[in-house]
Amino acid sequence: MFLKKILIILFLGAGLFIFSCEDTFDLDINDDPNFPTPENANIDALYASVQVNFAQFLNGSGPNVTNLNDFGMQLSRQRAFTFGNVYANSYQPTTFDDIWRQAYSDFLPDADEIIKQAEERGLPFQGGTTKILKAYVLMTLVDAFGDVPFTEANQGADFLSPRVDSGASIYAAAEALIDEGIADLGAETISEPLSDNFFNGVVNDWINAAKSLKIKLYVTTKLVDSGAGAKMMAIVNDPDYVPSNFYFQYTSNRANPDSRHPFYQDSYETVEGDYQSNWMMWVMSKEKGISDPRIRSYYYRQVPEVPLDDVNRFDCVFSPLPTGPTPQHYLDCDPNMPYCVGNLEEGYYGRDHGNNGGIPPDGDIRTVYGVYPAGGKFDANTFNDILNDGTDGGLGAGIQPLIPANFIKFYRAEAALTMGTGEDARTLLGEAVRESIDNVLAFTAETDPASLEEVVGTNPNTGESIFGSQLVPVDSTIVEYVDEVLSIYDAANDKLDVVMKEFLIASFGNGMEGYNMLRRTGRPFNVQPMIQPTSGSFIRSALYPAVYSTLNEFAVDKSETTQVFWDTNPADFIK
Amino acid sequence: MKKISLLLVLMVSLVGYSLAQRTISGTITDDVGEPLIGASVVAKGTTVGTITDIDGSYSLGIADDVNTLVISYTGFDTREMALGASNVVDIVLSAGVELNEVVVTALGVAKEKKALGYGVTTVDEGAVTNRNETDVARILRGKTTGVDITSTSGLAGSGTSIIIRGFSSISGSNQPLFVVDGIPFNTDSNTSENFITGGAASSNRFADLDPNNIAEINILKGLSATVLYGEAGRNGVVLVTTKTGQTGRNINKGMEISFTQRVTATSVANLPEYQNTYGNGFSGNFGWFFSNWGPSFDTRGTNGIGEDGTVPHPYVTNGFADQYPGTEFKPYEYRPYESVEEFFQTGIGLNTSVGLAKQVGENTQVKANYSYLRDEGFTPDLVDGSSSNNYTRQNFSLGANTKLDNGISINGTFNFVDSDRLTPPIGTSDGSGPTFDSDPSLFSDVLYTPRSIDLFGLPFQSELDNSQTYYRQTSQITNPLWTLNNAKDTEEVNRFFGNINLGYNFTDDLSINYRISLDKYTQFNNRLLNKGGNQFRDGLLSSSTYNTTIIDNLLSLNYDRQLNDDFNLSLTIGGNARKEDEKLETINSTQQFVYGLATHDNYIETQATTRNTFENTLGIFGTATVGYKSFLYLGLQGRNDFTSTLEKENRSIFYPSANISFIPTEAFTGLANNKVVDYLKFRFGVGTSAGYPDPYQTRNILSSSTNDFQTPAGTTINLNQISNRLGNPNLTHESHREFELGVEGNFFKNRIGIDLSLYDKRSSDLIIDLDIDPASGFRNTTVNAAELENRGVELGAWVQPFKGDLQYRLGINFTRNRNLVLGIADGVASVPIAGFTNLGNFALEPLEISELPDGETAADYPLATERDGFLYFPFATIQGSKFERVDGELLVTDIGFYQATDDISPIGDPNPDYTISYLNTLSYKGVSLFVNLNYTKGGDIYSGTASTLLARGNTIDTEFDRFLPFVLDGVTEDGNPNTTQVYAADAFFEGFFGPNEGAIFDGTTLRLREISLGYTVPKNLLENLPFGSLSINFAAENIWFKAFNFPEGINFDPEVLSVGVGNGRGIDFITGPTAKRFGVSLNASF
């Protein structure tokens, strides 16, 4: 009897115990069932990720994500610098975290995997183009931060704290990578990838882009490489070399996925976007006495003139209204320096360099990005509100200019003046400006045809409708502008100053280009100073990101006045 | 306590007999006339005795020569009663020292408290029922030592954080294990929202417990108490015994029906005290700003105010008038409006609970409980008149226990919970609207609404396209009334939990038990956001379904024997297998098609994800307790676990513990027989535990995503990417060990009692989600690196100066815990715990004083504790930007304002210095008054609410003559005192919106946590009525507080947690105020 009871208990207990949890005893369940394993990578999807990550590294993954393009545009006065009123505290190390992450943990691992797999599987297009993009990323990292991890980088548990390499050695590695990329692209059999947001799979354009990148590299390193001019001319004189428009192309798709230009996402949805640079708008609308033919493509104005009826709209720092007086240190820099607005009479309203004041209710009068390169709206004097949930202009189908063909002419003009290449700087300058204008206007016509077809007014004399296209500069206006540039060039004591200012205008939308130019040449001279008279030394390189300086045990210190290897200019070279 | 004791008495079945020559009978009652069931009545000098029955009656046949009865009852003073001629002897026992108190310990084993070498806190039914709070944890606030309970928000159904003896893990959960009637009970805080988008309002799953059905809660705080639960018990264990799950419960008259009805009113605990002198604007000029630095209300004809005291209607100036065709918007009176005061309203809650219990024969009980709760919060009603924040819950519980003829005992409980919750989304705000565009929030802008904005006078929803309209166009401020009516978070939970226990006693000494328990729930969350607001302009519908299961099996063999006169031995060995599954599916849809319709097919874009995790744990355990006489006890325990979340070589973990209890008053009788000491116990315990990582941390994965980008040709690109997380195959478990020392004592004829515990807990190899330099190719990995320490004092004391009809008892619970970070990982200065990466809670690496940067001394780190040449920072130190200083003085720039430091530094210690609660109970006959007063000393809070109200000039704190210039205290760069004059508004704006340090406030708070007044109708009045008992109870919670170090007009309650339930604390990102509650309940039994 007693035994029977024991049996009942054991049977019930043990039986239930085992039955109820047969898979409870399985402890070998460590593979995450929610993701594929690295061995299963899809090569097309991985290659697409290289391209998308490249764009995000340079231009951010969306509005309000700090990126090197913004950083460069702010420092080079292509856009308003509003994060601080002294250079030293304007960017915190954490500002650069996303940039570092996108370069090292997003772009480079995928790029390295593609390069590896391209070799194994014989995919020279994917391998070659990835090497070119990787070289661009490495050069840009050096341009921004100086010495950065490279040889020990991207090796996972082997080097959790990779040490930095010298900028010069990374540039050398980048140069070699470009050459490898060009060699790969010269292969006989090319299998195109599913997607290519740069050149839609055209191999030759890629090869030319690679050569343009080498020219950029040589110009950038001109102060530390006496042979740079000759190396550059070797490419210029290469009969196969026809510079291509090296762009990353965004599209107009608004959601799932949002593939639009971040500038457009920033300014054309529901919340006021970035402030534009008063100085840049002044340079283009007023400085020369004639308007830049590109200004209606670069900027869209919401008002025909800046209204002065509401003092609340302004945060001028030194006076309630932009009507002045202009602070003395501005006048010392340039007697016509704009103050508080870009151009009062023509409605260009932005922010002064280094004005980090609060945000007044000025959303209705801010000048915003136009059609180039953001894919926004062409300024045909329509003066509309542009916060319409992304329904205006080119719908965000913009581009990230990397090395458009006209840059090469600017590089050559600069080289002619400073690198002893023997070319005619004046001719090159004239051609460069013309090409830049043509390029911008062609992009405008292609990207925002609706604004050009729009009726924007009536001719009071004839009663005929005026169409947006009539506000697109005609050839004679362009010629007049180019001639004006050349006459300024002829009159100038410092020819390079004229070339660099025109290059800064032409490179609008590629902030690192402008930032590099300032550090390399110290020009243009009359860039707007910080609004606070004592604002410290110019930022010569980005602070190391917090994710590096606090997480890497071999992190080295540096300040924002540390100069990158190719910048051998004096300490207080730039305002 | 009575009830558990009864259980023991019944089981032991102590019945003696002898030849009856005389039969004495009577009733044993307590001080207030309640019958004592199971009290022992023994004829002195003999073994003849009996116990009282269910009515407290006894009947005992004794020999003629017996002249004294000894009556004893657990928790009461033993009494000797001389016998006279009468054969009817009624005896009143008075409550005494609970010497032989029995408490529930690990795995539900009841043990004599004196045998325990560790502290256990018991909270009985009376302290839990009849409260307005719907969640058990909030009811426990202040009622125990060592337990830190924080509500995340004042919204109905929002979550609560429980931390026992400090945080001992950085990345892992620090919430205790809940065990309900032996069922490991999932208390996760599941939310598809992060803290930015509204995690602060998410619920915990212990909200599914019905406080009405709780019989008792035992809290095992130390590791030596919880070791048998393995790693699951590392953060302490809350053992909940429900009425339906309790065995051996006293059921009056064999059948009992109990009924409770409660009505509760919930309102906002406190609002800021607004000033009525100045209105909307900045720099003294009127304008549609976020701020309230405009002209004074008596301004006429200047600064933007019309001669007639009006301003243009905002909809005329900002163009929203077009949205209301035919409506004329006239100029607007510039005067104070009570927009915020009118915004909040009182929510009404109802709770009905019915309990049934039946004793069937001697061995069987059946119990059932049903409870219906509907609780409404303080947010305004929707335009259709329905409530915008409510929580509805139904609990069904059924329990039964019986003993079969063949000796097998069976008991089980089955519980079903059905709950629904509706809240407005409450994302974080940075004081200028929601922190991010993806962050809809009801409260983001409400509290700092400028005084001259008539929130209720402005239509909030366009007549044309239903989009939001408010005073400021093209800004992030979405009209709160639009958000209220167009955004909602809902949650539905269906939960089953139950168990079946089988037991069999082979002999009196040896028994076997098997239990299987299941806890399974489905939680369905939905966020609806109609199109037309400023956050997710095109609308959003986001759904997530959590399907969570815990199956737990426990088999144990128990042996308990009195070896000889001196030694007693009890042994348990057993095995435990637990399987935890969580399946999560989410669907996110954007771009609403038809306004207002909340179906996924009404959205143009839809994305879905699946996340499944599986975790298995196997354990074997053993425990031995040796008792010597009745004054010395040694307990040894050990458990070995095998986990599925680690790789094979790291799976097996053994944790031992030992404890000793010594009762000198029993060992040396002389000690006890005096007027001072009644009882004294010393205890010492050492315990260990472990902690496992979440599943899937050991191996690398490939991340894969679809619909990422588009080519110019319109092809949508899907991506594969090398994952940013580096798998760590060498990951192992966290280790915790704790020493605990305690003294318990009763003094002065049991008028004073103390229960003191000191502990020192060291947690090492802590698993941290380590951010690594992305230059390694990965952003993060999981490593064993950090080390934490918790040292604390828990002192529970009580004083009962007088007993009798009028009784007063003061209980004092004092808790002090020091939670320091002893190390993180080589070369890592900080690990973020909660909040943003540049403002939030961090674990900071200790600093070696000899290696501080030049010019710095230990004094520069006031938050740190100095020890052995190192500076140790408290857990969850708040870091953010500081005020730039020159030689310790605040730096003022040449334009007259303070400046923020570039990088982040420690700015606050959110851990309180100590907390103390005063639990006052005053009773007179059937009337009982309970007052729970809490004092929290210290503990910093980053208060976005306070800093925004100050920066924006809303409260009486900024009601001064604003045209007098300000000169900020501080020095200029060269060290000279600052003399630059600035405008008041700028000074406040820059000061409180500048460096984060400006928003740090000390959280010292005195709080009237709870008052309750109850009246129990005396038994004699009920004689002719059908009631067994009848009582009415008024209760009020959180009715008053004073946070001493906040500016006067802010009235801020620091008891909020904007980062939600987790490891953060002391963070307020404007996620709304707390609630106060008033209620009345009626209890009756039949």
Short mmCIF file of C-alpha atoms in Angstrom, two decimals, chain A residues 1-13, chain B residues 11 402-411 501-515 555-560:
data_model
loop_
_atom_site.label_atom_id
_atom_site.label_comp_id
_atom_site.label_asym_id
_atom_site.label_seq_id
_atom_site.Cartn_x
_atom_site.Cartn_y
_atom_site.Cartn_z
CA MET A 1 0.00 0.00 0.00
CA PHE A 2 2.72 2.37 1.03
CA LEU A 3 4.74 1.46 -2.01
CA LYS A 4 1.78 2.08 -4.23
CA LYS A 5 1.44 5.59 -2.92
CA ILE A 6 5.06 6.28 -3.58
CA LEU A 7 4.62 5.03 -7.08
CA ILE A 8 1.63 7.27 -7.64
CA ILE A 9 3.58 10.27 -6.47
CA LEU A 10 6.65 9.49 -8.47
CA PHE A 11 4.64 8.76 -11.54
CA LEU A 12 2.62 11.95 -11.31
CA GLY A 13 5.55 14.10 -10.34
CA MET B 11 -0.90 20.17 10.52
CA THR B 402 -7.74 19.16 -0.62
CA LYS B 403 -6.23 16.01 0.71
CA LEU B 404 -7.12 12.74 -0.96
CA ASP B 405 -7.87 9.61 0.93
CA ASN B 406 -4.61 8.09 -0.20
CA GLY B 407 -2.75 10.89 1.52
CA ILE B 408 -1.87 12.98 -1.48
CA SER B 409 -2.59 16.63 -0.98
CA ILE B 410 -3.46 18.78 -3.92
CA ASN B 411 -3.84 22.46 -4.18
CA ASN B 501 0.82 21.43 -6.31
CA LEU B 502 0.99 17.80 -5.32
CA GLY B 503 2.30 16.75 -1.97
CA TYR B 504 2.70 13.57 -0.08
CA ASN B 505 3.99 12.80 3.36
CA PHE B 506 5.80 9.48 3.43
CA THR B 507 6.28 9.78 7.14
CA ASP B 508 5.93 12.62 9.59
CA ASP B 509 9.48 13.55 8.72
CA LEU B 510 9.67 13.06 5.03
CA SER B 511 7.57 14.58 2.30
CA ILE B 512 7.70 15.19 -1.38
CA ASN B 513 6.22 18.10 -3.32
CA TYR B 514 5.86 18.80 -6.97
CA ARG B 515 4.54 22.00 -8.47
CA LEU B 555 10.22 19.09 -7.39
CA SER B 556 11.40 18.96 -3.80
CA LEU B 557 11.97 16.42 -1.11
CA ASN B 558 11.75 17.63 2.47
CA TYR B 559 12.99 16.06 5.65
CA ASP B 560 12.39 17.54 9.08
#
